[in-house]
Coordinates of C-alpha atoms in Angstrom, one line a residue:
X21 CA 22.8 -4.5 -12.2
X22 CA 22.3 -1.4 -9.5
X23 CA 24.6 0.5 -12.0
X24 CA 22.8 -0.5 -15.3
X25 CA 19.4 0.9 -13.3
X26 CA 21.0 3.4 -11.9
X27 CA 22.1 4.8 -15.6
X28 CA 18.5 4.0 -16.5
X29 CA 17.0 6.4 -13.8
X30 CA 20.1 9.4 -14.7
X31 CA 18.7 9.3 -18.3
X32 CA 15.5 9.6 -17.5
X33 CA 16.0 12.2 -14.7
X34 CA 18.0 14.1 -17.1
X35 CA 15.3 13.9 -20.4
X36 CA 12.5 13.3 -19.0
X37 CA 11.1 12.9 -23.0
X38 CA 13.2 9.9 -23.6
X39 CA 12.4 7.1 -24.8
X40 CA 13.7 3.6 -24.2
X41 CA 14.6 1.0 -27.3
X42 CA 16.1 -1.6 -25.5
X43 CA 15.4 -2.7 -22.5
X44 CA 15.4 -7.0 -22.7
X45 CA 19.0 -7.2 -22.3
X46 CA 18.5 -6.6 -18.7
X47 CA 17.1 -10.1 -18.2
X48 CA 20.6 -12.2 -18.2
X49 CA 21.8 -14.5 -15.8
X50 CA 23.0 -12.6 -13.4
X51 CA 19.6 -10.7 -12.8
X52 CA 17.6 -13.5 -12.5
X53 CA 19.6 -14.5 -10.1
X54 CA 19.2 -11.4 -8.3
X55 CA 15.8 -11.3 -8.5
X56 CA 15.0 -15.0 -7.2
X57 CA 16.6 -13.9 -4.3
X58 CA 14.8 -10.9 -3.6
X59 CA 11.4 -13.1 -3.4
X60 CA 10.1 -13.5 -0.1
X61 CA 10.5 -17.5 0.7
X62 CA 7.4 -18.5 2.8
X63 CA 4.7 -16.2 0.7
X64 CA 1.8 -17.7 -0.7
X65 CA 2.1 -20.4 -3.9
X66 CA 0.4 -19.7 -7.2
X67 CA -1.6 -22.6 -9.0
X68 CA 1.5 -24.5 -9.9
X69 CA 2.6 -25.0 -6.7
X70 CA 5.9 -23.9 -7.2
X71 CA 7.4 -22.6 -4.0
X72 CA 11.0 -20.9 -4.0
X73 CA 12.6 -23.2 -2.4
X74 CA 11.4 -26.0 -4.8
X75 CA 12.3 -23.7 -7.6
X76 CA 16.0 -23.0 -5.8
X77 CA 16.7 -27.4 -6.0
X78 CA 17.6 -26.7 -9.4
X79 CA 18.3 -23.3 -9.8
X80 CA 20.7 -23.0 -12.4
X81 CA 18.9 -25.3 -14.8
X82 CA 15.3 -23.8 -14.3
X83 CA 17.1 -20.5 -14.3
X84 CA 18.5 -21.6 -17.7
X85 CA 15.0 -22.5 -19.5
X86 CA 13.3 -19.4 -18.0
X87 CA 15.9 -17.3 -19.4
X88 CA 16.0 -19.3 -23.1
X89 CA 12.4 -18.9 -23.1
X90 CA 12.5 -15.0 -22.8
X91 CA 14.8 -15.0 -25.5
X92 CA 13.1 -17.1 -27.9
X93 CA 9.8 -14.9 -26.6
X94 CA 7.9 -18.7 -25.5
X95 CA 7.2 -17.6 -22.4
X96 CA 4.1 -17.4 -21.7
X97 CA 2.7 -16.2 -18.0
X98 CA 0.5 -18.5 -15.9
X99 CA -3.1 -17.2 -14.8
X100 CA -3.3 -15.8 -11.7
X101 CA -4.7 -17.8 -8.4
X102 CA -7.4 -15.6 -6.8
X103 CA -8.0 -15.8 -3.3
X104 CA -10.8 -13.2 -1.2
X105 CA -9.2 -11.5 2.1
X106 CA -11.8 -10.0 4.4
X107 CA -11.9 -6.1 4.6
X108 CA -10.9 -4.3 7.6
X109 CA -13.9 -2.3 9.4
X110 CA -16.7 -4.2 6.8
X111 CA -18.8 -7.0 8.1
X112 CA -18.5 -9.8 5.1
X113 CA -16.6 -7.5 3.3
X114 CA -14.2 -8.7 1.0
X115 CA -11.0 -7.2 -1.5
X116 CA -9.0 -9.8 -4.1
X117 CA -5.4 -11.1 -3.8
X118 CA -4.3 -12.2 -6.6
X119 CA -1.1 -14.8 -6.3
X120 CA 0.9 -16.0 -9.7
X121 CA 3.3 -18.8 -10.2
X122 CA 7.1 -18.3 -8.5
X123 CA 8.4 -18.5 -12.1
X124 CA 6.5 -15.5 -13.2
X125 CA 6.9 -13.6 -9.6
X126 CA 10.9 -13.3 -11.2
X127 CA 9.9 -12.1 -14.6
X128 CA 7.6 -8.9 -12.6
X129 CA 10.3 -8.4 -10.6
X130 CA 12.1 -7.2 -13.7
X131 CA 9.8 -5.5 -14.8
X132 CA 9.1 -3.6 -12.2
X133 CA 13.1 -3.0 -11.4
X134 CA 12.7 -1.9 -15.1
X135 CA 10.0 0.3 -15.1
X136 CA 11.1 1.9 -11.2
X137 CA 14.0 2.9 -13.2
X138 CA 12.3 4.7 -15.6
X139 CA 9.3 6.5 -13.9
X140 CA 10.8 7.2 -10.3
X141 CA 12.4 10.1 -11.7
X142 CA 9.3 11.2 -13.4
X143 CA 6.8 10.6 -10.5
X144 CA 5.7 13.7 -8.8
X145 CA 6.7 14.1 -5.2
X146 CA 2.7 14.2 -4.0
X147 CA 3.1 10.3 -4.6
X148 CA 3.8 8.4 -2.2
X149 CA 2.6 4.4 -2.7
X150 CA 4.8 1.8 -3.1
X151 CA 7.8 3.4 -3.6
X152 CA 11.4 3.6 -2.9
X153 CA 11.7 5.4 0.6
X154 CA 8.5 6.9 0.7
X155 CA 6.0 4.6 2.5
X156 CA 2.7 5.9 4.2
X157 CA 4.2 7.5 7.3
X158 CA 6.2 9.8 4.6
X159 CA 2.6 10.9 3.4
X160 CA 1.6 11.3 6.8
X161 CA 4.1 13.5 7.9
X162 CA 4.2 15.7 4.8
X163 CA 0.2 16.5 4.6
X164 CA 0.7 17.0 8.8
X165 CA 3.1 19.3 8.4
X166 CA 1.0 21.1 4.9
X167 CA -1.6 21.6 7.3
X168 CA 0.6 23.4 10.2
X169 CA 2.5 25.5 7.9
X170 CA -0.2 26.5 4.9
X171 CA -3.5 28.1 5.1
X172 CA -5.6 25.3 4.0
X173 CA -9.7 25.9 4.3
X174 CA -11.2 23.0 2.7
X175 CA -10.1 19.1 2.0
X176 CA -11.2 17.2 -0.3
X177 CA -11.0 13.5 1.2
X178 CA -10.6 11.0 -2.4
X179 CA -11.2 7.7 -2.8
X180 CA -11.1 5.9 -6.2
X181 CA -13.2 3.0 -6.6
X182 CA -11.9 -0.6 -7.3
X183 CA -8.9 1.3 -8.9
X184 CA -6.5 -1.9 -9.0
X185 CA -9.8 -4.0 -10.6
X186 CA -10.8 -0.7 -13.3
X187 CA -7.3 0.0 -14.9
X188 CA -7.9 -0.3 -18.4
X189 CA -4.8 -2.3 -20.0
X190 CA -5.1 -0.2 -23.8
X191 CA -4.9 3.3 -22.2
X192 CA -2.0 1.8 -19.9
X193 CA -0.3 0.2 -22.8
X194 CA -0.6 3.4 -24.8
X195 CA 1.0 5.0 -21.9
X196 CA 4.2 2.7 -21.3
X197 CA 4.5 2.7 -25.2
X198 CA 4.9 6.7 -25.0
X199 CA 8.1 6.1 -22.9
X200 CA 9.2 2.6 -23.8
X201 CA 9.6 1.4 -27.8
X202 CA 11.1 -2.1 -27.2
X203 CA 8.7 -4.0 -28.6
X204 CA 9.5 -7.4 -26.8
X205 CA 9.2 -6.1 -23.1
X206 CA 6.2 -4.5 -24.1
X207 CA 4.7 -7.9 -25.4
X208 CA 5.7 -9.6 -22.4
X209 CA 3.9 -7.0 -20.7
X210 CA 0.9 -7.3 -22.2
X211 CA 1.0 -11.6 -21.9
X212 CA 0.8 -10.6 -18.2
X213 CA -2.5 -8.9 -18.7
X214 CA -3.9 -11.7 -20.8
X215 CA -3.0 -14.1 -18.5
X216 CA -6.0 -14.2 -16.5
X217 CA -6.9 -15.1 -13.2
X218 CA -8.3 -18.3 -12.0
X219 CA -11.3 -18.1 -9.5
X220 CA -13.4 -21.0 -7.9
X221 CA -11.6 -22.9 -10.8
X222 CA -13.0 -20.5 -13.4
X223 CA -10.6 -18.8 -15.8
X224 CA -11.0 -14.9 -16.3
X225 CA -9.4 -12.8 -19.2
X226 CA -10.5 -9.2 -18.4
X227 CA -9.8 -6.2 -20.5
X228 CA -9.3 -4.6 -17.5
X229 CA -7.5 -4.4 -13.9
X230 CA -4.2 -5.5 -12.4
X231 CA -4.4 -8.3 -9.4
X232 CA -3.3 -6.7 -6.0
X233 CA -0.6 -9.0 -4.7
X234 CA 1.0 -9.1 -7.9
X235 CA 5.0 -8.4 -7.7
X236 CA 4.6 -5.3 -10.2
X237 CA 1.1 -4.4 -9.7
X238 CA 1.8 -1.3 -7.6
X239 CA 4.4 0.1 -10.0
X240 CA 1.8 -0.1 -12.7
X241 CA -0.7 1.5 -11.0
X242 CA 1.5 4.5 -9.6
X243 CA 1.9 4.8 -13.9
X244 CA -1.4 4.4 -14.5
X245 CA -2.1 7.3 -11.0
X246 CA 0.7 9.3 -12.3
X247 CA -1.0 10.2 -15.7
X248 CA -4.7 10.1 -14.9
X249 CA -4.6 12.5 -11.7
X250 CA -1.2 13.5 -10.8
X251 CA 0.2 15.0 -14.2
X252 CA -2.8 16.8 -14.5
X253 CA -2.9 18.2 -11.1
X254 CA 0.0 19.0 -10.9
X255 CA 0.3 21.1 -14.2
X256 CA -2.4 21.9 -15.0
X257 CA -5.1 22.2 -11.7
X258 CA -2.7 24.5 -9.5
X259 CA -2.4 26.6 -13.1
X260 CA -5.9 27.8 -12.8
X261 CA -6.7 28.1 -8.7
X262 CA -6.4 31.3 -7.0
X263 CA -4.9 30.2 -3.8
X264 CA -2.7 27.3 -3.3
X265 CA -3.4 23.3 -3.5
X266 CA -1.4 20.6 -3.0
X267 CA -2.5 16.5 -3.3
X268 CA -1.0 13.6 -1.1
X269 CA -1.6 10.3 -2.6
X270 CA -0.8 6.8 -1.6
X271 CA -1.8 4.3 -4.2
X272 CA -6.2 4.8 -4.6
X273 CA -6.2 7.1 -1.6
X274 CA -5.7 10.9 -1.6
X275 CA -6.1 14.4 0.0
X276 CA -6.4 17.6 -2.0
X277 CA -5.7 20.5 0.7
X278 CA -7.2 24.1 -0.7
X279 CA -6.8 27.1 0.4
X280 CA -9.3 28.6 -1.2
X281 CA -13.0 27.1 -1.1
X282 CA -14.1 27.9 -4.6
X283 CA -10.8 26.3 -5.8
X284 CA -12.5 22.9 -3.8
X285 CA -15.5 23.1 -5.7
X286 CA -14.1 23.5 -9.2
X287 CA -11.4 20.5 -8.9
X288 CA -14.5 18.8 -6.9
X289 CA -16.5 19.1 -10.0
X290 CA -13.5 18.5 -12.7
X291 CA -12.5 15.0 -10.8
X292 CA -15.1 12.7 -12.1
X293 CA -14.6 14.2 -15.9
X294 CA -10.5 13.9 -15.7
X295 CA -10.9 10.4 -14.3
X296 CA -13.4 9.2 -17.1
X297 CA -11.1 9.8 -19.4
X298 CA -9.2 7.3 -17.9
X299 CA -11.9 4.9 -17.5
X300 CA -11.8 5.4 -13.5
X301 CA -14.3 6.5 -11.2
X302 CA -15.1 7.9 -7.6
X303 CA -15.8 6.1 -4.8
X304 CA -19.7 8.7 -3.8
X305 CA -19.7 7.4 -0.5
X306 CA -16.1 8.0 0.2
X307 CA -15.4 11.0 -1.7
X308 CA -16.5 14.0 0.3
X309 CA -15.2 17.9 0.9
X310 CA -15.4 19.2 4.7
X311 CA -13.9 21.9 5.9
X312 CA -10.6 22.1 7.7
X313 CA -9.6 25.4 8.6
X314 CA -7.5 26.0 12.1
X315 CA -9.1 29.5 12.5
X316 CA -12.4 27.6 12.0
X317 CA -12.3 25.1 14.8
X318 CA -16.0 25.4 15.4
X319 CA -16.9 24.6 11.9
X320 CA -14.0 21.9 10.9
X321 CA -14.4 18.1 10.7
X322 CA -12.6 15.4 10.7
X323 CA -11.2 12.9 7.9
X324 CA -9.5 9.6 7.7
X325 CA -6.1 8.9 5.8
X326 CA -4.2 5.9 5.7
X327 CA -5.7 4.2 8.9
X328 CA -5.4 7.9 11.1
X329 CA -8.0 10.4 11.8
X330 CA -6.5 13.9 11.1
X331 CA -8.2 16.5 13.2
X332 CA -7.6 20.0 15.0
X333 CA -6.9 20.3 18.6
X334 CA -5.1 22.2 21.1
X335 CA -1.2 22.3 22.0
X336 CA -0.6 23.4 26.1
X337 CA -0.4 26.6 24.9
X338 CA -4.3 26.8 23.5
X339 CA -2.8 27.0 20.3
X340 CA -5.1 25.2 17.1
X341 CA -2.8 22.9 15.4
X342 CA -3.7 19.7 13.2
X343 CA -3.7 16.5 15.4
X344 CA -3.8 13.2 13.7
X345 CA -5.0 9.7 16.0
X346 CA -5.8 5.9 15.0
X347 CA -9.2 5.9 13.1
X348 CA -11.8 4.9 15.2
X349 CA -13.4 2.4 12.7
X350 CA -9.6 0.9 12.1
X351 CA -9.4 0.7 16.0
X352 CA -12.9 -1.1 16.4
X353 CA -11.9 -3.3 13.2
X354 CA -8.3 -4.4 15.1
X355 CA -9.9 -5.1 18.4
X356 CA -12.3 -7.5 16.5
X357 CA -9.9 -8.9 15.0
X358 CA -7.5 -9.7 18.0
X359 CA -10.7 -10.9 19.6
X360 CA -11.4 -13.5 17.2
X361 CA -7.5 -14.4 16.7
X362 CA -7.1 -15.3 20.9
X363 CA -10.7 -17.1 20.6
X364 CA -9.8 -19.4 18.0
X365 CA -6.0 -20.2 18.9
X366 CA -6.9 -20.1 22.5
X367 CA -6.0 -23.8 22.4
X368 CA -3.6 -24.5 20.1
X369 CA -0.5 -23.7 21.5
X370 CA 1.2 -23.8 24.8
X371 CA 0.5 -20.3 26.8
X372 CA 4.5 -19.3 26.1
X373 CA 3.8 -19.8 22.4
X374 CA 0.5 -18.2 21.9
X375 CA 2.0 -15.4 24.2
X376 CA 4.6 -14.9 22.1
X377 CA 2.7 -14.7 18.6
X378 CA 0.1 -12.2 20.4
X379 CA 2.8 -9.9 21.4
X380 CA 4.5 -10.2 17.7
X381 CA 1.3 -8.8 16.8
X382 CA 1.0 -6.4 18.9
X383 CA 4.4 -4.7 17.7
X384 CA 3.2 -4.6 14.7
X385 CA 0.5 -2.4 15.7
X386 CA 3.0 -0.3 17.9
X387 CA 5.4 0.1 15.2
X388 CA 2.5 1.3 12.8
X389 CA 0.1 3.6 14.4
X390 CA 3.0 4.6 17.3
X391 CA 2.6 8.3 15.7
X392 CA 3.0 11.8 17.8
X393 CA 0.0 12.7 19.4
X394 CA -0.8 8.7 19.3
X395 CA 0.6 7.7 22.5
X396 CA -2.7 7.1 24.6
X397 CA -4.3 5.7 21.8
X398 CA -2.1 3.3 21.4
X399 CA -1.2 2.6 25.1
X400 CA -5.5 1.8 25.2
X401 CA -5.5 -0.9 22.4
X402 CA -3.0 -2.7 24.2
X403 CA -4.3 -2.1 27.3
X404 CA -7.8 -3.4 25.6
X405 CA -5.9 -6.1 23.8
X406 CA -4.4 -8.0 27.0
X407 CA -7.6 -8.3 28.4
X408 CA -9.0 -10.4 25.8
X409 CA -6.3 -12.5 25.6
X410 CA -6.9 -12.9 29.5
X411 CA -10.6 -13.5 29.2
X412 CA -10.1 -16.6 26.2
X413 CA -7.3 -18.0 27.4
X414 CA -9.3 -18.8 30.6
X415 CA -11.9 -20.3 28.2
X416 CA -9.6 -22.9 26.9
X417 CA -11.1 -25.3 29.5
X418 CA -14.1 -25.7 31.5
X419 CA -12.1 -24.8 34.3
X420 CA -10.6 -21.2 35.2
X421 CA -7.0 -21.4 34.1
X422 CA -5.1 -19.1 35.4
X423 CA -6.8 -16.0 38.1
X424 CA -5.9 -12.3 37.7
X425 CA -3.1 -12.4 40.3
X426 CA -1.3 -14.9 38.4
X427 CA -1.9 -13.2 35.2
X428 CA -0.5 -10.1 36.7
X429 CA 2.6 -11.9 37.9
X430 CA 3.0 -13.3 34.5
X431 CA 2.7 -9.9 32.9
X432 CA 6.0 -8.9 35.0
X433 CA 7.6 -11.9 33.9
X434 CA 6.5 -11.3 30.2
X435 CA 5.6 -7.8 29.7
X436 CA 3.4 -7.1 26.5
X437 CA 5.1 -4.2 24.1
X438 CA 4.9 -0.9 25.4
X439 CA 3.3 2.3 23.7
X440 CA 6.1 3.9 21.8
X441 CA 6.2 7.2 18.9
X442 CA 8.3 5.4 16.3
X443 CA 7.3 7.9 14.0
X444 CA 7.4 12.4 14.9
X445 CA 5.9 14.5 13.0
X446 CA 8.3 17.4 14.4

């Protein structure tokens, strides 16, 4: 199967005006099987039910139907169950999740193996979401290291609003028919769009949008990205500026670095008319242009990407270089949030247990924002973070559970994870 893909991604790399008549046979036996596996086994169940390991009692047999059905083209997606996750940094704030059936989680997993195969070679390298080996730490370190090395005077910091909820499924369609002519993956495509998304048990068919959460979701949208802002920036917007720009995006988030400020202006002015072609729009209170210029110190500002604020300071040598730190509003959001987490599990597990899950979390935080010039930052949210697990877990009772000596004793026993720079930017 890796080969068949693999010969998929070569043709493509090697025409990139190809187009692709048969493309079905790739859902056999054998990659169903694959993809099944692939699945994550505890995530969340779509209306059916249906877990994986449910599915798996029977395996070959539902493997069997599911495959006879694609053939015979009666398959038919089930609507999407919509659930609302709160927002980080946004009081009542909330973004949807939308969650399918297991049986159709294995159909989008083809589809997007399908489609990686064919767009991967064709995606521009200023792309970084939800791709093969080039996660957000990738984007971080390459706009760091455009900012060391270039002469960049103005960003412009870009935010698209409700991207996932606005992509329109005909100018999306139209696009994937441009590089794909098999007419049955297409259709089976488009079923997914129709199949609506279920909501306070209200059913939904939208002419519009692609659930985040959904197994092939960000593939589709990195298509959608790639021909409403990245094609054209790349060949067309660096065509007519007189100094040099270059875009980082990851999935609905970019920066456009300029080294000239009129060049800022004019692709400032030209984004909202490219992206209404495409039916997309900015997000005004997100969307701004500042001024980031290392022989400006006095007059730069600040900007947030991907969780980190990027900003100049000074190396030990007094030299201005670009810095980059946990966002402050992310930081204030996290805290909250492990806050509420030790107040309301406080009492439901033993201390060893609920110590335990706290420092999973913990790592998780490390291994994400444990960046170069990060270390203190990080060392003072877990510095923060163990005291409020302190002050609630003495508030499981109405007596004082356990004093600050014993605490501290119990730290040396059990250390909490340390600050760490998983991730240098040189």
């Amino acid at each position: 199967m890796v080969t068949k893909f693999a010969i998929i991604s070569r043709l493509s790399a090697d025409n990139p005006e190809m187009v692709f008549n048969q493309l079905m046979h790739h859902f056999n036996k054998e990659n169903l099987l694959d993809w099944y596996w692939s699945l994550k086994g505890k995530a969340a169940v779509g209306i059916d039910g249906m877990t994986k390991e449910k599915y798996g009692e029977n395996l070959e047999e539902n493997l069997d139907a599911l495959l006879e059905k694609l053939k015979s083209m009666s398959y038919i997606p089930g609507p999407v169950r919509q659930i609302l996750i709160p927002k980080e940094g946004r009081n009542g704030a909330t973004r949807p999740l939308g969650i399918g059936n297991f049986e159709d989680k294995i159909v989008q997993k083809g589809v997007q193996k399908i489609l990686e195969a064919i767009y991967e070679p064709l995606f521009w390298n200023s792309s970084y979401g939800f791709r093969p080996k080039l996660g957000c730490h990738d984007a971080l370190k390459a706009l760091r290291r455009h900012l060391y090395s270039q002469s960049v005077r103005k960003v412009i910091d870009l935010d698209l609003s409700n991207y996932f909820g606005t992509i329109d499924h005909e100018l999306l369609m139209e696009q994937l028919s441009n590089k794909i002519q098999d007419k049955r993956f297409l259709r089976y495509i488009h079923r997914m769009f129709k199949a609506g998304i279920l909501s306070n048990g209200e059913l939904t068919v939208s002419d519009e949008g692609v659930p985040q959460g959904s197994v092939c979701s960000p593939i589709l949208a990195n298509i959608y990205a790639h021909y409403a802002l990245d094609d054209w920036f790349n060949r067309t917007v660096k065509n007519h500026c007189k100094g040099s720009v270059e875009i980082f995006r990851y999935a609905d988030d970019a920066v456009i670095c300029c080294e000239n400020a009129k060049d800022a202006e004019r692709i400032r002015s030209a984004l909202p008319k490219r992206l209404s072609k495409f039916k997309l729009e900015l997000n005004k209170d997100k969307t701004k242009t500042i001024v980031f210029n290392r022989f400006e110190k006095e007059n730069s500002k600040s900007f947030d990407f991907l969780g980190f604020t990027f900003y100049l300071g000074l190396t030990k040598g007094g030299m201005v270089v670009p810095k980059l730190k946990s966002s402050g509003k992310k930081l204030r959001s996290k805290l909250t949030r492990v806050n509420l987490w030790c107040k309301e599990n406080r009492s439901t597990y033993p201390l060893p247990e609920l110590w335990e899950s706290f420092c999973r979390k913990l790592r998780g935080h490390v291994q994400y924002y444990g960046i170069s010039f990060n270390y203190k930052t990080v060392q003072g949210f877990i510095l923060k973070s163990v005291k409020m697990f302190f002050k609630w877990i003495n508030r499981r009772s109405q007596r004082k559970s356990m004093t600050f000596e014993k605490f501290s004793l119990f730290l040396l026993k059990f250390p909490p994870p340390k600050a760490k720079i998983y991730h240098r930017l040189f």
